[in-house]
């Protein structure tokens, strides 16, 4: 589909993809502000970047068995993708190809609700991503502490956390193509021990263990938060859309293959782990798969799986930091953040964005696994509500806008698709603890105040803001561009 670019409404037409007669350009030929900075990311690295944005393998799913037992854990990773993962991936495919730029979901919300709410979306999703990234050093050390007890706490753990963060931050600095290549290698290495463990466990499998359940003994808060954390963040890849080779075709294809890979990487190891050893729910905590590997294959398999867990957490860290830092760069290119956030390193990476994201990770690394998961889920839920609203409003107000990939079903289908995940969001929020709720609402309030403060600083010229001339402009004629008046 083409976009009209004539007259004074050139930018508005590009932004909204209105289909009228006149002079046209293909949407995928819009210039990118990242031109000549970096080599673009192709399908295979993008699949594994999405894999690490969302999953990284079964490390961290153990709590679902402890919370709800084997049957509900297995059913959760079969049913939950239909309620949440597939709708989120479909929305990401449509909106990501509609707006192939690094601000990702920020520009989706800006185009539908205006720049104020676009900023709130960016703040909540960035903070949620940084909180999420603080989890990976925790998981990394949890898997290694059984072999290296000194990493269980104290100064050695602090030093290891900081050292790991600095090393992985440097990898992000070196470039997204390096990160993508690392993601492919780490993904294969991280999943191979589970294939070996599955083959070795076949003689010892007891299918009856898969059906064990006790509905009177379910920790719904831990169960839902763990499922939600392990199967969300499909939209994070949208903040890398400006770095993707031919995003119109590459992004939907990569999301499809990543979805299959993620579901299999959870369900198969759980099936093997539950069936291979007697069920003891209390033992199913972070790092328990390494104990199962010891029982099934011996010390060598345990060490391999622990190394795979460590590599997996490295992959999740670099993928998440890439999305978080490029999001800040994209927001700066749209004039939502000071201009210095748009500064790129000589490798084409967002230098200031990487430093800010790494600092947030270090500040939050003292939190526990459960606290991190609950806090980031709470913020993530608010951000997803804004995305659903933007997705539906753009369908209603601009049905003929250029959508290189379009979710079938029309506007009614779009609304129906968003109902189950919205209900799930309400359930997750309902089960949140008071402490997590208060901290998260304070974080939301900071964003509500921060945006007008930044606008005031821009007006007083205390900080320099700029809008990339190569991007459609949503700030001018807000009454025209905003879909909510």
Short mmCIF file of C-alpha atoms in Angstrom, two decimals:
data_model
loop_
_atom_site.label_atom_id
_atom_site.label_comp_id
_atom_site.label_asym_id
_atom_site.label_seq_id
_atom_site.Cartn_x
_atom_site.Cartn_y
_atom_site.Cartn_z
CA UNK A 1 0.00 0.00 0.00
CA UNK A 2 1.15 3.59 -0.67
CA UNK A 3 1.14 6.77 1.35
CA UNK A 4 0.25 10.20 0.07
CA UNK A 5 2.94 12.86 0.62
CA UNK A 6 1.58 15.96 -1.11
CA UNK A 7 0.93 19.45 0.19
CA UNK A 8 1.22 20.66 3.76
CA UNK A 9 -0.04 17.36 5.10
CA UNK A 10 2.97 15.42 3.88
CA UNK A 11 4.15 14.40 7.34
CA UNK A 12 0.65 13.69 8.65
CA UNK A 13 -0.10 11.46 5.69
CA UNK A 14 3.12 9.54 6.16
CA UNK A 15 2.41 9.14 9.85
CA UNK A 16 -1.10 7.83 9.46
CA UNK A 17 -0.77 6.12 6.10
CA UNK A 18 -3.93 7.69 4.68
CA UNK A 19 -4.82 6.30 1.28
CA UNK A 20 -5.83 9.05 -1.14
CA UNK A 21 -4.99 10.10 -4.64
CA UNK A 22 -1.83 12.05 -5.35
CA UNK A 23 1.89 11.47 -5.09
CA UNK A 24 2.85 8.25 -3.32
CA UNK A 25 5.85 6.43 -1.92
CA UNK A 26 5.99 2.84 -0.64
CA UNK A 27 5.92 2.70 3.13
CA UNK A 28 9.03 0.54 3.27
CA UNK A 29 10.98 3.19 1.35
CA UNK A 30 10.62 5.81 4.08
CA UNK A 31 14.10 6.97 5.07
CA UNK A 32 15.54 5.77 8.34
CA UNK A 33 17.57 7.92 10.71
CA UNK A 34 19.83 4.96 11.31
CA UNK A 35 20.97 4.88 7.67
CA UNK A 36 24.61 3.91 7.20
CA UNK A 37 25.10 3.50 10.96
CA UNK A 38 24.89 -0.28 11.20
CA UNK A 39 24.39 -3.42 9.21
CA UNK A 40 20.73 -4.41 9.36
CA UNK A 41 19.53 -7.48 11.26
CA UNK A 42 18.25 -10.43 9.19
CA UNK A 43 15.65 -13.13 10.00
CA UNK A 44 17.70 -15.72 11.92
CA UNK A 45 19.37 -13.31 14.37
CA UNK A 46 16.00 -11.57 14.80
CA UNK A 47 14.32 -14.88 15.71
CA UNK A 48 16.85 -15.45 18.49
CA UNK A 49 16.72 -11.84 19.63
CA UNK A 50 12.94 -12.25 20.06
CA UNK A 51 13.55 -15.62 21.72
CA UNK A 52 15.80 -13.94 24.28
CA UNK A 53 13.50 -10.95 24.69
CA UNK A 54 10.69 -13.33 25.67
CA UNK A 55 12.26 -16.52 26.94
CA UNK A 56 15.87 -17.64 26.69
CA UNK A 57 14.89 -21.19 27.52
CA UNK A 58 13.20 -22.88 30.49
CA UNK A 59 15.44 -21.29 33.14
CA UNK A 60 13.04 -19.61 35.55
CA UNK A 61 9.92 -21.71 34.87
CA UNK A 62 10.52 -23.98 37.87
CA UNK A 63 8.39 -21.80 40.14
CA UNK A 64 5.24 -22.73 38.18
CA UNK A 65 5.57 -26.33 39.39
CA UNK A 66 6.17 -25.20 42.97
CA UNK A 67 3.20 -22.82 42.82
CA UNK A 68 0.60 -25.02 41.14
CA UNK A 69 1.89 -28.56 40.61
CA UNK A 70 2.86 -30.47 37.44
CA UNK A 71 -0.46 -30.52 35.57
CA UNK A 72 -1.21 -26.80 35.88
CA UNK A 73 2.41 -25.96 35.04
CA UNK A 74 2.25 -27.96 31.80
CA UNK A 75 -1.22 -26.68 30.88
CA UNK A 76 -0.11 -23.12 31.62
CA UNK A 77 2.59 -23.20 28.96
CA UNK A 78 0.17 -24.69 26.42
CA UNK A 79 -2.87 -22.48 27.08
CA UNK A 80 -1.26 -19.20 28.11
CA UNK A 81 0.32 -18.53 24.67
CA UNK A 82 -3.18 -18.47 23.12
CA UNK A 83 -4.43 -16.00 25.73
CA UNK A 84 -1.40 -13.72 25.74
CA UNK A 85 1.59 -14.53 23.53
CA UNK A 86 -0.18 -14.95 20.20
CA UNK A 87 -2.30 -11.77 20.50
CA UNK A 88 0.74 -9.74 21.61
CA UNK A 89 2.89 -11.14 18.79
CA UNK A 90 0.18 -10.40 16.21
CA UNK A 91 -0.22 -6.82 17.43
CA UNK A 92 3.56 -6.39 17.33
CA UNK A 93 3.69 -7.72 13.76
CA UNK A 94 1.00 -5.30 12.55
CA UNK A 95 2.09 -2.20 14.45
CA UNK A 96 5.82 -2.87 14.06
CA UNK A 97 5.52 -3.03 10.27
CA UNK A 98 3.17 -0.03 10.26
CA UNK A 99 5.75 2.06 12.17
CA UNK A 100 9.21 0.57 11.43
CA UNK A 101 11.26 2.82 13.72
CA UNK A 102 13.19 2.52 16.96
CA UNK A 103 10.66 4.18 19.22
CA UNK A 104 8.48 1.09 18.68
CA UNK A 105 5.41 0.93 20.89
CA UNK A 106 6.03 4.56 21.93
CA UNK A 107 5.10 5.79 18.46
CA UNK A 108 2.07 3.45 18.37
CA UNK A 109 0.63 5.11 21.45
CA UNK A 110 1.75 8.59 20.35
CA UNK A 111 -0.07 8.24 17.04
CA UNK A 112 -3.28 7.11 18.75
CA UNK A 113 -3.35 9.02 22.04
CA UNK A 114 -0.88 11.85 21.56
CA UNK A 115 2.74 12.43 22.67
CA UNK A 116 1.93 12.77 26.40
CA UNK A 117 0.67 9.18 26.62
CA UNK A 118 3.37 8.05 24.22
CA UNK A 119 5.91 9.31 26.75
CA UNK A 120 4.13 7.46 29.58
CA UNK A 121 4.26 4.31 27.51
CA UNK A 122 7.98 4.79 26.94
CA UNK A 123 8.67 5.44 30.63
CA UNK A 124 6.70 2.44 31.91
CA UNK A 125 8.04 0.01 29.32
CA UNK A 126 11.63 1.19 29.69
CA UNK A 127 11.46 0.94 33.49
CA UNK A 128 9.78 -2.47 33.21
CA UNK A 129 12.55 -3.61 30.85
CA UNK A 130 15.32 -2.41 33.16
CA UNK A 131 13.68 -4.13 36.13
CA UNK A 132 13.37 -7.27 34.02
CA UNK A 133 17.04 -7.05 33.04
CA UNK A 134 18.06 -6.84 36.70
CA UNK A 135 16.70 -10.37 37.02
CA UNK A 136 19.20 -12.05 34.72
CA UNK A 137 22.32 -11.62 36.87
CA UNK A 138 20.21 -13.02 39.76
CA UNK A 139 19.25 -16.11 37.73
CA UNK A 140 22.80 -16.44 36.40
CA UNK A 141 24.25 -16.63 39.91
CA UNK A 142 21.43 -18.83 41.23
CA UNK A 143 22.36 -21.51 38.70
CA UNK A 144 26.09 -21.27 39.49
CA UNK A 145 25.87 -21.11 43.30
CA UNK A 146 25.24 -24.86 43.63
CA UNK A 147 28.64 -25.45 42.00
CA UNK A 148 30.29 -22.31 43.44
CA UNK A 149 28.71 -21.71 46.89
CA UNK A 150 30.59 -18.42 47.38
CA UNK A 151 28.29 -16.83 44.77
CA UNK A 152 25.29 -17.37 47.03
CA UNK A 153 25.72 -14.02 48.77
CA UNK A 154 27.99 -11.36 50.18
CA UNK A 155 30.80 -9.53 48.41
CA UNK A 156 31.57 -12.28 45.83
CA UNK A 157 27.97 -12.10 44.59
CA UNK A 158 28.04 -8.29 44.36
CA UNK A 159 31.36 -8.34 42.47
CA UNK A 160 30.08 -11.06 40.11
CA UNK A 161 26.87 -9.10 39.43
CA UNK A 162 28.72 -5.89 38.62
CA UNK A 163 31.34 -7.67 36.52
CA UNK A 164 28.72 -9.51 34.49
CA UNK A 165 26.71 -6.32 33.93
CA UNK A 166 29.77 -4.41 32.70
CA UNK A 167 30.84 -7.22 30.35
CA UNK A 168 27.42 -7.60 28.76
CA UNK A 169 26.96 -3.85 28.50
CA UNK A 170 30.19 -3.72 26.50
CA UNK A 171 28.81 -6.34 24.07
CA UNK A 172 25.77 -4.12 23.52
CA UNK A 173 28.05 -1.19 22.87
CA UNK A 174 29.86 -3.10 20.11
CA UNK A 175 26.79 -3.40 17.87
CA UNK A 176 23.41 -5.05 17.28
CA UNK A 177 24.72 -7.44 14.60
CA UNK A 178 27.22 -8.77 17.16
CA UNK A 179 24.40 -9.11 19.69
CA UNK A 180 22.30 -10.96 17.10
CA UNK A 181 25.11 -13.37 16.25
CA UNK A 182 25.77 -14.00 19.93
CA UNK A 183 22.05 -14.65 20.45
CA UNK A 184 22.03 -17.38 17.78
CA UNK A 185 25.09 -19.15 19.24
CA UNK A 186 23.90 -18.85 22.84
CA UNK A 187 20.41 -20.04 21.90
CA UNK A 188 21.68 -23.26 20.32
CA UNK A 189 24.12 -23.87 23.18
CA UNK A 190 21.43 -23.23 25.84
CA UNK A 191 18.84 -25.60 24.36
CA UNK A 192 21.09 -28.54 23.45
CA UNK A 193 21.50 -29.95 27.01
CA UNK A 194 17.71 -30.24 27.34
CA UNK A 195 17.59 -32.29 24.14
CA UNK A 196 20.30 -34.59 25.55
CA UNK A 197 18.56 -34.76 28.93
CA UNK A 198 15.29 -35.68 27.21
CA UNK A 199 16.91 -38.57 25.34
CA UNK A 200 18.65 -39.87 28.48
CA UNK A 201 15.46 -39.62 30.55
CA UNK A 202 13.22 -41.64 28.23
CA UNK A 203 13.66 -44.96 30.13
CA UNK A 204 12.80 -43.31 33.46
CA UNK A 205 9.76 -41.29 32.42
CA UNK A 206 6.59 -41.78 34.48
CA UNK A 207 3.66 -40.21 32.57
CA UNK A 208 1.43 -40.41 35.67
CA UNK A 209 3.51 -37.62 37.26
CA UNK A 210 2.36 -35.18 34.58
CA UNK A 211 -1.24 -35.36 35.86
CA UNK A 212 -0.47 -34.62 39.54
CA UNK A 213 -2.50 -31.64 40.76
CA UNK A 214 -4.07 -30.18 43.89
CA UNK A 215 -6.35 -27.19 43.24
CA UNK A 216 -6.59 -26.55 46.98
CA UNK A 217 -2.86 -25.86 47.16
CA UNK A 218 -2.11 -23.30 44.46
CA UNK A 219 -0.20 -20.06 44.89
CA UNK A 220 -2.02 -18.18 42.15
CA UNK A 221 0.07 -15.02 42.52
CA UNK A 222 3.38 -16.83 41.97
CA UNK A 223 1.89 -19.09 39.27
CA UNK A 224 0.38 -16.29 37.16
CA UNK A 225 3.32 -13.91 37.60
CA UNK A 226 5.81 -16.60 36.56
CA UNK A 227 3.74 -17.59 33.51
CA UNK A 228 3.22 -13.96 32.58
CA UNK A 229 6.91 -13.12 32.94
CA UNK A 230 8.02 -16.12 30.89
CA UNK A 231 5.64 -15.49 27.99
CA UNK A 232 5.51 -11.72 27.53
CA UNK A 233 7.71 -8.98 26.03
CA UNK A 234 6.93 -9.88 22.41
CA UNK A 235 6.51 -6.17 21.71
CA UNK A 236 10.06 -5.36 22.87
CA UNK A 237 11.46 -6.23 19.46
CA UNK A 238 9.51 -3.30 17.98
CA UNK A 239 12.10 -0.87 19.38
CA UNK A 240 14.63 -2.46 17.02
CA UNK A 241 12.42 -2.16 13.92
CA UNK A 242 14.58 0.63 12.54
CA UNK A 243 17.58 -1.71 12.58
CA UNK A 244 15.86 -4.64 10.81
CA UNK A 245 16.39 -5.61 7.18
CA UNK A 246 13.08 -5.24 5.31
CA UNK A 247 10.92 -5.18 8.49
CA UNK A 248 7.71 -5.48 6.43
CA UNK A 249 8.49 -9.15 5.77
CA UNK A 250 11.21 -9.98 8.28
CA UNK A 251 9.41 -8.98 11.49
CA UNK A 252 6.20 -11.09 11.09
CA UNK A 253 8.22 -14.09 9.90
CA UNK A 254 10.66 -13.85 12.82
CA UNK A 255 7.80 -13.50 15.34
CA UNK A 256 6.15 -16.65 13.98
CA UNK A 257 9.25 -18.82 14.25
CA UNK A 258 10.17 -17.35 17.63
CA UNK A 259 6.70 -18.19 18.99
CA UNK A 260 7.11 -21.87 18.10
CA UNK A 261 10.64 -21.93 19.53
CA UNK A 262 9.58 -20.31 22.82
CA UNK A 263 6.65 -22.66 23.49
CA UNK A 264 8.71 -25.77 22.73
CA UNK A 265 11.62 -24.54 24.86
CA UNK A 266 9.30 -24.37 27.88
CA UNK A 267 6.99 -27.34 27.44
CA UNK A 268 9.51 -30.02 26.45
CA UNK A 269 11.96 -29.50 29.38
CA UNK A 270 9.05 -29.35 31.87
CA UNK A 271 7.65 -32.58 30.43
CA UNK A 272 11.02 -34.30 30.82
CA UNK A 273 11.86 -32.84 34.22
CA UNK A 274 8.51 -33.70 35.80
CA UNK A 275 8.37 -37.18 34.31
CA UNK A 276 11.97 -38.14 35.09
CA UNK A 277 12.09 -37.57 38.87
CA UNK A 278 9.61 -38.04 41.74
CA UNK A 279 7.44 -34.96 42.21
CA UNK A 280 8.46 -32.77 45.14
CA UNK A 281 7.02 -29.30 44.59
CA UNK A 282 9.18 -27.70 47.28
CA UNK A 283 12.32 -28.51 45.29
CA UNK A 284 11.07 -26.74 42.15
CA UNK A 285 12.80 -23.38 42.57
CA UNK A 286 15.31 -21.39 40.47
CA UNK A 287 18.09 -23.71 39.34
CA UNK A 288 16.28 -27.01 39.94
CA UNK A 289 16.78 -28.15 36.35
CA UNK A 290 20.50 -28.49 37.11
CA UNK A 291 19.63 -30.95 39.93
CA UNK A 292 17.43 -32.93 37.54
CA UNK A 293 20.32 -33.01 35.04
CA UNK A 294 22.52 -34.46 37.80
CA UNK A 295 19.98 -37.21 38.51
CA UNK A 296 19.41 -38.06 34.85
CA UNK A 297 22.90 -37.75 33.36
CA UNK A 298 25.44 -37.13 36.10
CA UNK A 299 27.88 -34.35 36.91
CA UNK A 300 28.87 -33.63 33.31
CA UNK A 301 25.25 -32.92 32.26
CA UNK A 302 24.72 -30.77 35.35
CA UNK A 303 27.72 -28.62 34.54
CA UNK A 304 26.64 -28.36 30.91
CA UNK A 305 23.16 -27.26 31.91
CA UNK A 306 24.54 -24.74 34.41
CA UNK A 307 26.78 -23.31 31.71
CA UNK A 308 23.78 -23.21 29.36
CA UNK A 309 21.78 -21.33 32.01
CA UNK A 310 24.58 -18.83 32.42
CA UNK A 311 24.81 -18.34 28.65
CA UNK A 312 21.04 -18.02 28.39
CA UNK A 313 20.94 -15.25 30.95
CA UNK A 314 23.70 -13.49 29.06
CA UNK A 315 21.59 -13.71 25.89
CA UNK A 316 18.49 -12.36 27.65
CA UNK A 317 20.48 -9.51 29.14
CA UNK A 318 22.01 -8.29 25.89
CA UNK A 319 18.72 -8.65 23.96
CA UNK A 320 16.74 -6.73 26.60
CA UNK A 321 19.36 -4.01 26.90
CA UNK A 322 19.37 -3.58 23.13
CA UNK A 323 15.62 -2.95 23.11
CA UNK A 324 15.72 -0.65 26.14
CA UNK A 325 18.59 1.48 24.85
CA UNK A 326 17.29 1.75 21.28
CA UNK A 327 13.90 2.76 22.70
CA UNK A 328 15.52 5.74 24.44
CA UNK A 329 17.31 6.62 21.19
CA UNK A 330 14.02 6.42 19.28
CA UNK A 331 12.26 8.64 21.82
CA UNK A 332 15.06 11.21 21.53
CA UNK A 333 14.74 11.17 17.72
CA UNK A 334 11.07 12.06 18.25
CA UNK A 335 11.90 14.92 20.60
CA UNK A 336 10.49 13.19 23.69
CA UNK A 337 13.88 13.02 25.42
CA UNK A 338 16.88 15.40 25.36
CA UNK A 339 18.94 15.25 22.19
CA UNK A 340 21.96 13.63 23.86
CA UNK A 341 19.98 10.36 24.10
CA UNK A 342 20.10 10.13 20.30
CA UNK A 343 23.92 10.04 20.29
CA UNK A 344 25.32 6.89 18.70
CA UNK A 345 28.69 5.32 19.31
CA UNK A 346 31.09 4.63 16.45
CA UNK A 347 29.51 1.16 16.29
CA UNK A 348 26.08 2.73 15.66
CA UNK A 349 24.74 1.83 19.10
CA UNK A 350 22.85 4.21 21.45
CA UNK A 351 25.66 5.19 23.81
CA UNK A 352 23.70 7.18 26.43
CA UNK A 353 20.77 4.75 26.32
CA UNK A 354 23.09 1.83 27.09
CA UNK A 355 24.68 3.68 30.02
CA UNK A 356 21.29 4.63 31.50
CA UNK A 357 19.93 1.09 31.11
CA UNK A 358 23.04 -0.47 32.67
CA UNK A 359 22.89 1.93 35.62
CA UNK A 360 19.27 0.97 36.26
CA UNK A 361 20.17 -2.72 36.24
CA UNK A 362 22.93 -2.22 38.82
CA UNK A 363 20.67 -0.17 41.10
CA UNK A 364 17.94 -2.84 41.05
CA UNK A 365 20.14 -5.95 41.25
CA UNK A 366 19.63 -6.27 45.04
CA UNK A 367 15.95 -7.27 44.65
CA UNK A 368 14.83 -10.91 44.89
CA UNK A 369 13.51 -12.97 41.95
CA UNK A 370 9.86 -12.80 43.07
CA UNK A 371 10.01 -9.04 43.79
CA UNK A 372 11.56 -8.30 40.41
CA UNK A 373 9.01 -10.41 38.52
CA UNK A 374 6.03 -8.90 40.35
CA UNK A 375 7.22 -5.28 39.98
CA UNK A 376 8.03 -5.49 36.28
CA UNK A 377 4.79 -7.36 35.54
CA UNK A 378 2.76 -4.60 37.23
CA UNK A 379 4.36 -1.84 35.13
CA UNK A 380 4.26 -3.98 32.00
CA UNK A 381 0.50 -4.46 32.41
CA UNK A 382 -0.15 -0.72 32.33
CA UNK A 383 1.95 -0.39 29.19
CA UNK A 384 0.11 -3.22 27.46
CA UNK A 385 -3.27 -1.61 28.19
CA UNK A 386 -2.09 1.49 26.32
CA UNK A 387 -0.91 -0.68 23.43
CA UNK A 388 -4.27 -2.44 23.14
CA UNK A 389 -6.07 0.92 23.13
CA UNK A 390 -3.71 2.27 20.44
CA UNK A 391 -4.11 -0.87 18.31
CA UNK A 392 -7.92 -0.67 18.36
CA UNK A 393 -8.14 3.13 17.95
CA UNK A 394 -5.89 3.12 14.90
CA UNK A 395 -8.05 0.38 13.39
CA UNK A 396 -11.22 2.45 14.00
CA UNK A 397 -9.97 5.90 12.99
CA UNK A 398 -7.58 4.91 10.20
CA UNK A 399 -8.82 1.61 8.73
CA UNK A 400 -7.13 2.32 5.38
CA UNK A 401 -3.70 3.15 6.78
CA UNK A 402 -0.81 1.24 5.28
CA UNK A 403 -0.37 -2.01 7.17
CA UNK A 404 2.23 -4.24 5.46
CA UNK A 405 1.10 -7.01 7.82
CA UNK A 406 -2.50 -6.92 9.03
CA UNK A 407 -4.09 -9.16 11.65
CA UNK A 408 -7.19 -10.72 10.01
CA UNK A 409 -10.69 -10.26 11.41
CA UNK A 410 -11.28 -6.56 10.94
CA UNK A 411 -11.94 -4.10 13.76
CA UNK A 412 -14.35 -6.44 15.56
CA UNK A 413 -11.75 -9.20 15.46
CA UNK A 414 -9.13 -6.81 16.83
CA UNK A 415 -11.38 -5.91 19.77
CA UNK A 416 -12.24 -9.54 20.50
CA UNK A 417 -8.58 -10.54 20.35
CA UNK A 418 -7.69 -7.95 23.02
CA UNK A 419 -10.38 -9.05 25.51
CA UNK A 420 -8.72 -12.24 26.92
CA UNK A 421 -5.29 -10.63 27.52
CA UNK A 422 -6.99 -7.60 29.09
CA UNK A 423 -8.85 -9.87 31.51
CA UNK A 424 -5.56 -11.59 32.28
CA UNK A 425 -3.94 -8.22 33.01
CA UNK A 426 -6.71 -7.45 35.50
CA UNK A 427 -6.18 -10.81 37.21
CA UNK A 428 -2.38 -10.28 37.45
CA UNK A 429 -2.89 -6.80 38.89
CA UNK A 430 -5.47 -8.11 41.36
CA UNK A 431 -3.02 -10.68 42.79
CA UNK A 432 -0.21 -8.12 43.18
CA UNK A 433 0.98 -7.50 46.72
CA UNK A 434 0.41 -4.13 48.38
CA UNK A 435 4.16 -3.43 48.45
CA UNK A 436 4.59 -4.06 44.73
CA UNK A 437 1.44 -2.07 43.93
CA UNK A 438 2.58 0.98 45.93
CA UNK A 439 6.11 0.97 44.44
CA UNK A 440 4.76 0.54 40.90
CA UNK A 441 2.16 3.32 41.26
CA UNK A 442 4.87 5.67 42.55
CA UNK A 443 6.92 4.81 39.45
CA UNK A 444 3.88 5.55 37.23
CA UNK A 445 3.34 8.88 39.03
CA UNK A 446 6.97 9.86 38.36
CA UNK A 447 6.35 9.45 34.62
CA UNK A 448 3.16 11.54 34.77
CA UNK A 449 5.17 14.42 36.25
CA UNK A 450 8.39 13.89 34.29
CA UNK A 451 6.93 14.61 30.85
CA UNK A 452 5.65 18.15 31.64
CA UNK A 453 8.93 18.84 33.47
CA UNK A 454 10.90 17.91 30.35
CA UNK A 455 8.63 20.10 28.23
CA UNK A 456 9.21 22.98 30.65
CA UNK A 457 12.99 22.42 30.42
CA UNK A 458 12.71 22.46 26.63
CA UNK A 459 10.71 25.69 26.71
CA UNK A 460 13.31 27.31 29.00
CA UNK A 461 16.08 25.91 26.77
CA UNK A 462 17.79 24.24 29.73
CA UNK A 463 18.18 21.12 27.59
CA UNK A 464 18.26 20.69 23.83
CA UNK A 465 15.54 18.65 22.16
CA UNK A 466 15.30 17.87 18.46
CA UNK A 467 13.01 15.94 16.12
CA UNK A 468 14.59 13.88 13.35
CA UNK A 469 13.63 15.36 9.99
CA UNK A 470 13.50 11.83 8.57
CA UNK A 471 10.61 10.75 10.83
CA UNK A 472 6.88 11.56 10.47
CA UNK A 473 5.90 14.35 12.86
CA UNK A 474 3.17 13.62 15.40
CA UNK A 475 3.77 16.72 17.52
CA UNK A 476 2.55 19.28 15.00
CA UNK A 477 -1.20 19.64 14.57
CA UNK A 478 -1.87 17.38 17.54
CA UNK A 479 -5.60 17.71 17.15
CA UNK A 480 -5.26 16.12 13.73
CA UNK A 481 -2.78 13.41 14.63
CA UNK A 482 -4.21 12.39 17.99
CA UNK A 483 -7.08 9.95 17.65
CA UNK A 484 -8.53 10.83 21.04
CA UNK A 485 -9.82 14.38 21.39
#
